[in-house]
Coordinates of C-alpha atoms in Angstrom, one line a residue:
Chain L
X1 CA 40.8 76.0 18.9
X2 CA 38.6 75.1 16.8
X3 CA 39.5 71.1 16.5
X4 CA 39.5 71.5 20.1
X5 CA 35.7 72.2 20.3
X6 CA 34.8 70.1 17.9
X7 CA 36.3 66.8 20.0
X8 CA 34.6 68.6 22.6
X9 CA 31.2 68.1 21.2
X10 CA 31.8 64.7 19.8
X11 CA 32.9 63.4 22.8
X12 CA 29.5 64.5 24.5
X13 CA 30.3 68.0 23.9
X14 CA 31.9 69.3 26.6
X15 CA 32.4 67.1 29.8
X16 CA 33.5 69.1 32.2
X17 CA 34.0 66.4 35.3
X18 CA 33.1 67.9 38.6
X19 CA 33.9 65.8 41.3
X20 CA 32.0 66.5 44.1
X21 CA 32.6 65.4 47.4
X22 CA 29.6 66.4 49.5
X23 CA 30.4 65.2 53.4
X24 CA 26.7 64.3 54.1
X25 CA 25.8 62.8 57.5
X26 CA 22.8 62.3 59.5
X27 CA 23.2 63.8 62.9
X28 CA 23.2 61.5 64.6
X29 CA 25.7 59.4 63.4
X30 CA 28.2 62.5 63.8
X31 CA 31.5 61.3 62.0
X32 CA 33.0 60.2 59.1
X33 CA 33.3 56.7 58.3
X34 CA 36.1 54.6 56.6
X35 CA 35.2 54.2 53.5
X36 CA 36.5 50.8 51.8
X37 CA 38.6 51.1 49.2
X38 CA 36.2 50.4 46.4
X39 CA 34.3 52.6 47.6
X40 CA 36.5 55.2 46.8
X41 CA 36.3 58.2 44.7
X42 CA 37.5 59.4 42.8
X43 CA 39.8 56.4 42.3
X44 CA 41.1 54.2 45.1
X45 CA 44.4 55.5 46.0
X46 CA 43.8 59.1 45.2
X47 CA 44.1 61.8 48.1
X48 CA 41.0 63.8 48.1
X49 CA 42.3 67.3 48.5
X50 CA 41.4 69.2 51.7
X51 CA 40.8 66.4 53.2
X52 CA 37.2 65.6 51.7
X53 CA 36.9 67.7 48.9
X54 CA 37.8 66.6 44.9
X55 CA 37.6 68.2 42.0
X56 CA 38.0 66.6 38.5
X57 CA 38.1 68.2 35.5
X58 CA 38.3 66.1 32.1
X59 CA 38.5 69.1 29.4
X60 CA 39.5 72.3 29.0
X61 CA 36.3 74.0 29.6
X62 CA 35.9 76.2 26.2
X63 CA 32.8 75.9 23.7
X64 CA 31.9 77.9 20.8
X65 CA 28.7 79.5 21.2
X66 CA 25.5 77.2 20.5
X67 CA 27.2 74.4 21.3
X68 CA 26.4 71.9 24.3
X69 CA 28.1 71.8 27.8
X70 CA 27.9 68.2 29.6
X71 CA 29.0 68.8 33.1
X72 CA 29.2 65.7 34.8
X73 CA 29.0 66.4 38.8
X74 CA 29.5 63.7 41.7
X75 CA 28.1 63.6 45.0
X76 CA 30.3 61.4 47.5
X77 CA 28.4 60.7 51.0
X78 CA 31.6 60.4 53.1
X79 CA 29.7 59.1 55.9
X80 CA 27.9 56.2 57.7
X81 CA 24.9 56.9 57.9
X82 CA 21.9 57.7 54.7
X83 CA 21.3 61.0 53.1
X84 CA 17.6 60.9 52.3
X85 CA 16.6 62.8 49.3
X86 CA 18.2 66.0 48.4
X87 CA 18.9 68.1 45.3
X88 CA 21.6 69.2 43.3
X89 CA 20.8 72.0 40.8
X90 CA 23.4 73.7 38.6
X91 CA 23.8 77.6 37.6
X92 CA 25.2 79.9 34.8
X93 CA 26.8 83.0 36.4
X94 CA 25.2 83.2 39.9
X95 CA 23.0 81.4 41.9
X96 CA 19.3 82.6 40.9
X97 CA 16.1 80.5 39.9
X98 CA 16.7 83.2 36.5
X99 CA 20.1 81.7 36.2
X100 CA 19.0 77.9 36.8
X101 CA 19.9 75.1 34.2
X102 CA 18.6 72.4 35.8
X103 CA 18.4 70.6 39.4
X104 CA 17.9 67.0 40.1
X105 CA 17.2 64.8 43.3
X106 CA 19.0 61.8 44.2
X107 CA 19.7 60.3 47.8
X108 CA 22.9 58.2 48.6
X109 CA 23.6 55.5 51.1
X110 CA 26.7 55.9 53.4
X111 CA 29.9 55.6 51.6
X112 CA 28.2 55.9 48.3
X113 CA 28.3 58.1 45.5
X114 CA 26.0 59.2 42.4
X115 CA 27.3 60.9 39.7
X116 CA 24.9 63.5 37.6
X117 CA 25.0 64.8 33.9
X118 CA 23.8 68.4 33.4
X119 CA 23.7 69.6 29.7
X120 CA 24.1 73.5 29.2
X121 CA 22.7 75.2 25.4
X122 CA 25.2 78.0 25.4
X123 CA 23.0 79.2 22.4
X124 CA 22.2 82.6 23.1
X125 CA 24.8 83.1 25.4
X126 CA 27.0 85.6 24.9
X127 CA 30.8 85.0 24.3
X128 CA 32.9 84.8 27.3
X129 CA 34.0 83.4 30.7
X130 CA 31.1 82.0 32.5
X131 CA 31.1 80.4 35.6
X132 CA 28.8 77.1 36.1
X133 CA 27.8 76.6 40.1
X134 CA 27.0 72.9 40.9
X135 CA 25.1 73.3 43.9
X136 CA 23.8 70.2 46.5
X137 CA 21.6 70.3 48.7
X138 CA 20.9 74.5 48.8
X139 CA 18.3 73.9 51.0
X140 CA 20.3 72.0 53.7
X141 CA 17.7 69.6 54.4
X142 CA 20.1 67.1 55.2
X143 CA 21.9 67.1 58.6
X144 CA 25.9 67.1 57.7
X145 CA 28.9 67.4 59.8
X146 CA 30.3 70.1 57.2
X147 CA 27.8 72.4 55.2
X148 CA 30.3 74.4 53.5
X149 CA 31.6 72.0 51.3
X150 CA 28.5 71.5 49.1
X151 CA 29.3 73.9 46.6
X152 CA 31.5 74.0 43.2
X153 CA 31.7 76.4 40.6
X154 CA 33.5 75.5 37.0
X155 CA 34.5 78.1 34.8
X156 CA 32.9 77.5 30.7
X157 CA 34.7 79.8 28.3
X158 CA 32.1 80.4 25.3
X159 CA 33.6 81.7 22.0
X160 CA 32.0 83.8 19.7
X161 CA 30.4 81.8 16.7
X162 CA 28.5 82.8 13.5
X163 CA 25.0 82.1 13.3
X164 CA 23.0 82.0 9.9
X165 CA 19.6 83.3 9.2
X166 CA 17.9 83.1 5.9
X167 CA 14.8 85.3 4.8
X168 CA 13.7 84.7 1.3
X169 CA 10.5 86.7 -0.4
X170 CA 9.6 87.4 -4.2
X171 CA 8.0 90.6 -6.0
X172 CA 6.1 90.3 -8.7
X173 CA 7.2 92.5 -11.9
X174 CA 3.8 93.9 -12.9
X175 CA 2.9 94.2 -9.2
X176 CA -0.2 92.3 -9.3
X177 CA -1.3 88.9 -8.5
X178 CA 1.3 85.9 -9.9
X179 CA -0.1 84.4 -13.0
X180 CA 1.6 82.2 -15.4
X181 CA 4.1 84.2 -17.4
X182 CA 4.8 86.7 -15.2
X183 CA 8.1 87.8 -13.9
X184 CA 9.4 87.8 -10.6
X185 CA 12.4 88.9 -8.8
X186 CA 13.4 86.8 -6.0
X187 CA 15.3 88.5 -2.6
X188 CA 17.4 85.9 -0.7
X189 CA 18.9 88.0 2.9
X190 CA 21.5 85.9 4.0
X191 CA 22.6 87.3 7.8
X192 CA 25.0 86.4 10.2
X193 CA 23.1 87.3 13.6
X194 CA 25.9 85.4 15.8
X195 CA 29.1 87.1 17.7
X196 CA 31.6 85.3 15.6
X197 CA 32.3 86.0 11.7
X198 CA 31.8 83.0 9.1
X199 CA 34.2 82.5 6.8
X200 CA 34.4 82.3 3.4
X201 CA 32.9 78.7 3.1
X202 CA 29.3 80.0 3.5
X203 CA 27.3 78.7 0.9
X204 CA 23.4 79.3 0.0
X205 CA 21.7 76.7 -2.9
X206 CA 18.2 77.3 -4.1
X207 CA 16.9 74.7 -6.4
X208 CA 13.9 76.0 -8.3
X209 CA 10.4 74.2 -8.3
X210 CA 9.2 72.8 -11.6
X211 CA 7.1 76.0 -12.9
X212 CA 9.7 78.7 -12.2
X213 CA 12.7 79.2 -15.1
X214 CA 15.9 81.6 -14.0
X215 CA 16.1 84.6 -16.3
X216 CA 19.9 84.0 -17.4
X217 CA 22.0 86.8 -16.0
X218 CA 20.1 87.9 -13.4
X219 CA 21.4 86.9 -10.1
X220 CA 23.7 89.2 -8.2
X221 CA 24.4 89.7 -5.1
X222 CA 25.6 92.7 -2.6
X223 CA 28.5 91.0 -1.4
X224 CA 30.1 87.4 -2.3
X225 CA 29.7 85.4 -5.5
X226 CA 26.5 84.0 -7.1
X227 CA 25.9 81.3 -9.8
X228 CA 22.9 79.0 -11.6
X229 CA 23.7 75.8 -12.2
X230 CA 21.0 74.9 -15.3
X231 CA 21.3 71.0 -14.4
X232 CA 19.7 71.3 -11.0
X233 CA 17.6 74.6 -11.9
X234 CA 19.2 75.9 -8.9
X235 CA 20.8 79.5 -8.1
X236 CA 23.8 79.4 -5.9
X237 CA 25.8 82.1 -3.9
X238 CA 29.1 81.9 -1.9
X239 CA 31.1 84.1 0.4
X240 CA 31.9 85.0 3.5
X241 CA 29.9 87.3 6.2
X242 CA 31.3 89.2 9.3
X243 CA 29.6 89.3 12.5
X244 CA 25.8 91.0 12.3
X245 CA 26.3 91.4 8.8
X246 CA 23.8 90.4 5.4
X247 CA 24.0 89.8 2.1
X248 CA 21.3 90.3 -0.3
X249 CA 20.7 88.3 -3.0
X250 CA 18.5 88.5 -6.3
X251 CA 17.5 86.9 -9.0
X252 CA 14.5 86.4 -11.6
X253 CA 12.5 84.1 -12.8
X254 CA 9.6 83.3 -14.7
X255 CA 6.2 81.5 -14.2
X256 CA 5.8 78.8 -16.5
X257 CA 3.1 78.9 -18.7
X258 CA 2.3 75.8 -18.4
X259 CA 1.6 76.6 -14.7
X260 CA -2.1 75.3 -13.7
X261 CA -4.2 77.5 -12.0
X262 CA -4.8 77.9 -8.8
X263 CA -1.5 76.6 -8.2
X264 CA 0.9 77.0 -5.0
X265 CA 5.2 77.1 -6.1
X266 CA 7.0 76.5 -2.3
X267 CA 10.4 77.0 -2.6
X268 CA 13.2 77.5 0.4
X269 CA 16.7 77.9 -0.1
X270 CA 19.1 76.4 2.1
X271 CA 22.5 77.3 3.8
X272 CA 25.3 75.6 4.7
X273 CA 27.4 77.2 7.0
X274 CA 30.0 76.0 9.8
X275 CA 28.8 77.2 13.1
X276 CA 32.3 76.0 14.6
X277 CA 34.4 77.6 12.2
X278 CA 36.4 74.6 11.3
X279 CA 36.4 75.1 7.6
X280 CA 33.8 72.1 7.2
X281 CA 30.2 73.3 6.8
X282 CA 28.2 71.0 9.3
X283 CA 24.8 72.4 9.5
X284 CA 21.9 74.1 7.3
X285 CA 19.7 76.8 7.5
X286 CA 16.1 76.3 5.8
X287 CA 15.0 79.9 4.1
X288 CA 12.2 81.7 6.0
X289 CA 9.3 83.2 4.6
X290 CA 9.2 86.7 7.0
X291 CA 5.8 87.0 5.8
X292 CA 4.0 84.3 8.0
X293 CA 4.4 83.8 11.7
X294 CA 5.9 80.1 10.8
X295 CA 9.4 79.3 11.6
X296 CA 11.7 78.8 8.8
X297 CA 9.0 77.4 6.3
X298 CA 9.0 77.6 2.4
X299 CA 8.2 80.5 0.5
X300 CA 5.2 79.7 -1.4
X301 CA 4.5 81.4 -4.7
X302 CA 0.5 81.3 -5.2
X303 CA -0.5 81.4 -8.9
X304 CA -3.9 82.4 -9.5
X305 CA -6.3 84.3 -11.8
X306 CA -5.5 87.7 -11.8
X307 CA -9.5 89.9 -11.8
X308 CA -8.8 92.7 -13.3
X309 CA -10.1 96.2 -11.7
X310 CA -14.0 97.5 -12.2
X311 CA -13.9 100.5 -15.3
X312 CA -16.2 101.7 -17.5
X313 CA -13.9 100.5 -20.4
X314 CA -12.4 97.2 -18.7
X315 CA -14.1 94.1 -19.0
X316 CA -12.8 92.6 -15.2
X317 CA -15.1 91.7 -12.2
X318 CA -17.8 92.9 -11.9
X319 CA -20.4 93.2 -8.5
X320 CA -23.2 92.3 -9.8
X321 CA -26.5 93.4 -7.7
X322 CA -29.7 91.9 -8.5
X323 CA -31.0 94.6 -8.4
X324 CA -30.0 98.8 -7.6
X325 CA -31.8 101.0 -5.2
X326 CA -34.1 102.4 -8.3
X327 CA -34.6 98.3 -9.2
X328 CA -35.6 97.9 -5.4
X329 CA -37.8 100.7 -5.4
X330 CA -39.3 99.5 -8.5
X331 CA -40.0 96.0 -7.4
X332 CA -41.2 97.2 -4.3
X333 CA -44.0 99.2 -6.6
X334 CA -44.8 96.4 -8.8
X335 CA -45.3 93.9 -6.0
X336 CA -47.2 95.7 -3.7
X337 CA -49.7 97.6 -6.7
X338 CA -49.6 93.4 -8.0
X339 CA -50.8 92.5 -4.7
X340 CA -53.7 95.0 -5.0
X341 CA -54.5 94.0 -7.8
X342 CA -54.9 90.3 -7.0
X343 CA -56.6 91.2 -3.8
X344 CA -59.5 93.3 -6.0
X345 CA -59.3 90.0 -8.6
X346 CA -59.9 87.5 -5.7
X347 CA -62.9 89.4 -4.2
X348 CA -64.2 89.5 -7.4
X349 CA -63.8 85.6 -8.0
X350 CA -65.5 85.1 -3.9
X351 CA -68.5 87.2 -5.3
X352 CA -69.0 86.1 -8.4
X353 CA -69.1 82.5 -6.5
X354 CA -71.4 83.8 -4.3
X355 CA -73.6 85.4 -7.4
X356 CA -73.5 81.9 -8.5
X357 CA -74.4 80.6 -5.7
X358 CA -76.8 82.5 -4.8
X359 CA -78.7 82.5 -8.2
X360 CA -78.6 78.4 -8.0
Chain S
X1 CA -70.3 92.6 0.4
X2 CA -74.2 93.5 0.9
X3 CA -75.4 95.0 -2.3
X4 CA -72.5 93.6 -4.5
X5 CA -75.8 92.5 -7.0
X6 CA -77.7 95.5 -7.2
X7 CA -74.7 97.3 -9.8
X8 CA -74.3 96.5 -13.2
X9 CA -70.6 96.9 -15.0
X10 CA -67.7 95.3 -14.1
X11 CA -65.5 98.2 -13.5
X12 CA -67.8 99.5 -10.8
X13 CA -68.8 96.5 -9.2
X14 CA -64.9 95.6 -9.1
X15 CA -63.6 98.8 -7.4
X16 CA -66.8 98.3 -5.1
X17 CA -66.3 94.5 -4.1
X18 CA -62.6 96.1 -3.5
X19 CA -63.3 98.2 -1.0
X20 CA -66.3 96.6 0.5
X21 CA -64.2 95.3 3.5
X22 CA -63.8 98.7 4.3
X23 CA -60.5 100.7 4.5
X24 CA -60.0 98.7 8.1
X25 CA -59.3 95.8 6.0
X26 CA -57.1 97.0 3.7
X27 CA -55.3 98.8 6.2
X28 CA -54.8 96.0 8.7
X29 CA -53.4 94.3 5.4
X30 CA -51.1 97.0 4.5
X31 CA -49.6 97.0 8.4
X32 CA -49.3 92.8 8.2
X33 CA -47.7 93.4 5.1
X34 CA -45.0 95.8 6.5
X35 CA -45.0 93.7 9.9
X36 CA -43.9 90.6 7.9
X37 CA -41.3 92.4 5.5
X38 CA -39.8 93.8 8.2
X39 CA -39.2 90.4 10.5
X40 CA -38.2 88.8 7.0
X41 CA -35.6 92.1 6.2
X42 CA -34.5 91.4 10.1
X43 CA -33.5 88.0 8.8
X44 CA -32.0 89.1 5.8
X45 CA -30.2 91.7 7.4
X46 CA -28.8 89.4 10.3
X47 CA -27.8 86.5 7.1
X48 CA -25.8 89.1 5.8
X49 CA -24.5 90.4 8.5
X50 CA -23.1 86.7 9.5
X51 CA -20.2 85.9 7.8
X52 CA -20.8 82.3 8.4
X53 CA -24.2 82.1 7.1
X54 CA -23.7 85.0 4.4
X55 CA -21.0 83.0 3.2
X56 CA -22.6 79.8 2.4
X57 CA -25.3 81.9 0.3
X58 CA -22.6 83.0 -1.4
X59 CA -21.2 79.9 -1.9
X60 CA -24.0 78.3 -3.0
X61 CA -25.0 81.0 -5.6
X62 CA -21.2 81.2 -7.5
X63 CA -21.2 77.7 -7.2
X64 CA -24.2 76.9 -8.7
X65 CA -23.5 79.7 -11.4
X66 CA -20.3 78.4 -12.0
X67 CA -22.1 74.7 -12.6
X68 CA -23.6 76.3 -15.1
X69 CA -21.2 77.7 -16.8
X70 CA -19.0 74.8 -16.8
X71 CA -22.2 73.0 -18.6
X72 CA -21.6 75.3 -21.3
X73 CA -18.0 74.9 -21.4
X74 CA -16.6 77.7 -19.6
X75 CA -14.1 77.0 -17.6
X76 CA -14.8 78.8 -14.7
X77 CA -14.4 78.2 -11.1
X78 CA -15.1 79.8 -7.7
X79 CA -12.3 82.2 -6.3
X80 CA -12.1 83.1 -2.3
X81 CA -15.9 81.1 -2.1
X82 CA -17.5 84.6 -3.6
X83 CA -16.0 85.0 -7.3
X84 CA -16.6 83.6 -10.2
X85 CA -14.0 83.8 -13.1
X86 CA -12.6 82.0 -15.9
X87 CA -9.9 83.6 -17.7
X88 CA -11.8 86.5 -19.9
X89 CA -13.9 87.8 -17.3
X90 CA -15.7 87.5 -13.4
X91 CA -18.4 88.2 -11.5
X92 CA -17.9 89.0 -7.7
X93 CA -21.2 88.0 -5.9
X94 CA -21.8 90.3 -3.2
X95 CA -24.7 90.8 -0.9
X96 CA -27.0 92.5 -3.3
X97 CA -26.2 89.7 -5.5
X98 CA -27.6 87.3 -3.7
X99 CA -31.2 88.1 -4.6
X100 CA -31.9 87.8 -0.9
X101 CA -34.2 91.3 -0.6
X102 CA -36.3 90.1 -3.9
X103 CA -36.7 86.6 -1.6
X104 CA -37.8 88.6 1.1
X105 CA -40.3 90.5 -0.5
X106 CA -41.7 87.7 -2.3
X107 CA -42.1 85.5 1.0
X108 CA -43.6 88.4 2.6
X109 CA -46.5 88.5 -0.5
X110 CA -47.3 85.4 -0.3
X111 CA -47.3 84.9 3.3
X112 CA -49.6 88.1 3.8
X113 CA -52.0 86.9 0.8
X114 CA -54.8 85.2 2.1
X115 CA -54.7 81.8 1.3
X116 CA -54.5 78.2 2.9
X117 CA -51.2 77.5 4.7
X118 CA -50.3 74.9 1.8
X119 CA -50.5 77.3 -0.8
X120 CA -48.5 79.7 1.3
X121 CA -45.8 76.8 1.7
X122 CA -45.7 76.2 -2.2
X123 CA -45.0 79.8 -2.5
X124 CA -42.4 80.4 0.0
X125 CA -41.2 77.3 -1.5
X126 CA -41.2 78.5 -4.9
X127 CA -39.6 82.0 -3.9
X128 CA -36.6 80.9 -2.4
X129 CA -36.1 78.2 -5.1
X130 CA -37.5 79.5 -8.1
X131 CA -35.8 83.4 -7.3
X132 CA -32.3 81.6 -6.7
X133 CA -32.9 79.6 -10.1
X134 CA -33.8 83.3 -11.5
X135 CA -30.9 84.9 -10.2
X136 CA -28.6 82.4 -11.1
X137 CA -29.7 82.7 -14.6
X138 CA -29.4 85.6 -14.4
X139 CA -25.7 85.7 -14.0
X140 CA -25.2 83.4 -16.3
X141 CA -27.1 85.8 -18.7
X142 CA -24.7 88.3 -17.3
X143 CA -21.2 86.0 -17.6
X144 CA -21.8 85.2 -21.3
X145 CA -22.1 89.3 -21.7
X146 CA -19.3 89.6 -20.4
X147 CA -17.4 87.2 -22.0
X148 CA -18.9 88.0 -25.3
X149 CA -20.0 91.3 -25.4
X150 CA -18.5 93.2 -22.6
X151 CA -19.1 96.9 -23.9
X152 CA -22.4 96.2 -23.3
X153 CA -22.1 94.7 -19.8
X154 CA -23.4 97.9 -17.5
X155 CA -26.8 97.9 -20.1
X156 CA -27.3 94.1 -19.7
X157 CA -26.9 94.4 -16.1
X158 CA -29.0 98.0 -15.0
X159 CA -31.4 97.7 -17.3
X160 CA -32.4 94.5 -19.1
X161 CA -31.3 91.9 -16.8
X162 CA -32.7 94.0 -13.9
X163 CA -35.9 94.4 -15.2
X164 CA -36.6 90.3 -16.4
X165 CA -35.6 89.9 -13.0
X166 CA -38.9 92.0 -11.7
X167 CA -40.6 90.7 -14.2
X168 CA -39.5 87.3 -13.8
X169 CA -40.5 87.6 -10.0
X170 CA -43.7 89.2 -10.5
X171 CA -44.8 86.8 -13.3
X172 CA -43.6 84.1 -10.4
X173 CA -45.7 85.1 -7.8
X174 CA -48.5 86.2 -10.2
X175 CA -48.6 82.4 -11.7
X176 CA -48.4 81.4 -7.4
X177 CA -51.6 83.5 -7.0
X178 CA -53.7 82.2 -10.1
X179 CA -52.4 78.3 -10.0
X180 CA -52.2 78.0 -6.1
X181 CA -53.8 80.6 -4.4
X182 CA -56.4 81.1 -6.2
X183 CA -56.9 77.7 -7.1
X184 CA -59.9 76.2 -5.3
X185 CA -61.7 79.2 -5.9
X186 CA -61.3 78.9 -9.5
X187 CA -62.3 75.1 -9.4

């Protein structure tokens, strides 16, 4: 099942042919034509079943979940005379603008045909039978002979698949700011949020940054097997995780002394993990930092100068006003009995001028 | 000022060329006074209320302490734009730090002392320069404390540095008054 769905997404994923054999007239023309024989579809020879209906499908219709659907549908105008423009529009489940996956437009001559690719993200849907509606011309804007042959509906089987999540934070030892030498355990929460288990090929690599060194011993994990490989400077963990499952891994390291400061340590570990479950690992999963809104980004590890508290017997950081309320209060004094002062001194000077002036 | 030459003594002929405006005077002084402070205390009030414009005072006056510093080899730098710190010890500037009151009150002297509007634009000029260049000496005074001494760090900081800061400011505007204000009566 699982080779099947890979071919299935190499060969465009999925390509579930619809044929489609829409009997589109104008109204006035009435009738079918006779369609050449090159003109014929699906292939020249082939009895269209019903009498002017077709159906074609390439693959078994089953994906794992979060893979791609390509649906190819085909739109045969059986008659004489032109279409005009009209949609087609395609469904998951029932025919609602909630349930949409996509419409397009196209118009065909008489006798011709068109043939549409739709692509389906079954990420997110759950596993199970799901019907996909091909639907042309719902708004019967084009006059036809035979309306009720303008609808197909395709049945997609989605199996449950494994999907990887990876969180990854760090505590600091002394539970203040990082600084160089200080210890710090990193958390690693490998989960499985998908409907299918992952086997045991899961594997999760975190190389260090330069600035960080792994405390020998300490990585361990709550389920699966962990490992450091000294040459890369990189902690490692394998195992396998059910469906909604986690696994939480630790470890410590130090901060380098030789760490400058300020200085910013991103680190992400990375998964590889099989979201078909063919025993090959084919995709990765970046580690998340859950403590900023950005999507799967590093975990960065900010090394600064740690200020210690204000205390009487601590010499840390320190507010330092320029001056109290008492030092207001007295400033305020000083100045204002200052200003007097040189107010009286000034008069003095201006009459003392005037004495001289005066006595000249 | 009629009569100022009809009393001998300096004492008495000071507290009467004093009050020879009459208490009007010195009254309609005393409400300018309070008038001014009190548009300049707005001012101050809405600076440090604005985080934009409270922050570049701060800025500017760990910065420039930190410039200092780093003269003198001490490897400081400016943390979160308000603290400065090397690795023995820091100095948060806060608001009160900013020596933005002291300003205040300075501007509002010399802008209420009678004098030409040049003088009063050398001394607003040498409030709001010369009391940063005071304050920032000041916490360079107060860093090298810290560093060095730091038992004694509250003493340094209530009592001595506080009070060569008033006395620095008075002996500022006092020097504004006698070389500027008063200068072209004294010529």
């Amino acid at each position: 099942m699982a080779k099947r769905a890979l071919g299935m997404r190499r060969g465009a994923a999925l390509a579930a042919c619809l044929a489609w054999l829409v009997a589109l007239s104008m109204a006035a023309v009435g009738a079918p034509c006779t369609k050449l024989p090159d003109l014929w579809f699906p292939d020249p020879g082939v009895i269209l079943s019903g009498g002017d209906v077709a159906v074609q499908v390439a693959n078994p219709v089953v994906v794992m979940q979060g893979d791609t659907v390509t649906v190819t549908v085909t739109v045969d105008n059986f008659t004489c005379g032109e279409t005009g423009p009209f949609d087609v529009s395609l469904y998951y489940d029932t025919v609602s603008a909630g349930t949409l996956i996509a419409t397009q437009s196209t118009s065909l001559l008489g006798c011709e045909h068109a043939v549409l690719t739709f692509v389906w993200d079954t990420t997110g849907v759950p596993a199970g039978s799901h019907d996909l509606i091909a639907w042309a011309d719902s708004g019967q804007i084009v006059d036809e002979y035979k309306e009720d042959d303008n609808q197909y509906t395709l049945t997609v089987t989605v199996l449950a698949a494994p999907v990887i999540e990876v969180d990854k934070t760090f505590v600091d030892a002394d539970g203040a700011c990082v600084e160089p030498d200080d210890l710090l355990q990193i958390r690693i929460t490998i989960m499985n949020v998908g409907d299918g288990d992952h086997g045991a090929t899961l594997a999760l690599v975190d190389v260090l940054p330069v600035g960080l060194d792994y405390v020998p011993g300490t990585a361990a994990a709550t389920s699966g097997t962990t490992g450091y490989d000294p040459v890369a400077n990189a902690v490692t963990w394998t195992g396998a995780l059910p469906a909604l499952s986690q696994a939480l891994i630790t470890f410590e390291v130090e901060v380098n002394g030789g760490v400058p400061i300020p200085s910013d340590l991103p680190n992400q570990a990375v998964a590889d993990w099989d979201p078909d479950q063919d025993g090959v690992n084919n995709a990765t999963e970046p580690s998340d930092d859950p403590t900023t809104p950005a999507v799967d980004d590093p975990t960065v590890i900010p090394v600064r100068l740690c200020l210690l508290p204000i205390g009487p017997d601590i010499p840390g950081t320190i507010d330092a006003p320029s001056l109290t309320e008492w030092g207001m209060i007295a400033f305020g004094v000083t100045i204002v009995c200052a200003f007097t002062l040189m107010l009286l001194r000034r008069r003095r000077l201006l009459a003392a001028l005037a004495e001289r002036g005066s006595g000249t | 000022m009629s009569g100022n030459g009809k009393h001998n003594g300096a004492p008495r002929r000071l507290w009467r060329i004093g009050f020879a405006g009459g208490w009007r005077s010195w009254l309609r002084r005393a409400i300018l006074f309070a008038a001014v402070l009190a548009v300049l205390g707005g001012g101050v009030s809405w600076v440090t209320s604005n985080d934009a414009a409270f922050g570049c005072v701060q800025r500017a006056v760990a910065g420039a302490t930190s410039c200092v510093l780093n003269v003198c080899r001490q490897g400081t730098s400016v943390q979160d734009g308000n603290t400065v710190a090397s690795n023995r010890f820091a100095i948060s500037v806060v608001a009160a730090c900013t020596g933005l009151f002291m300003t205040a009150v300075f501007v509002a002297a010399v802008l209420v002392y009678p004098s030409r509007w040049w003088a009063k634009l050398v001394g607003v000029g040498i409030g709001v320069f010369g009391l940063f260049a005071l304050n920032v000496a000041r916490l360079v005074c107060l860093f090298f404390v810290g560093t060095l001494l730091p038992r004694y760090v509250d003493q340094a900081h209530l009592l001595v540095l506080q009070s060569v800061l008033i006395l620095g400011t008075l002996l500022l505007w006092l020097v504004w008054v006698e070389k500027v204000a008063h200068a072209s009566i004294n010529s």
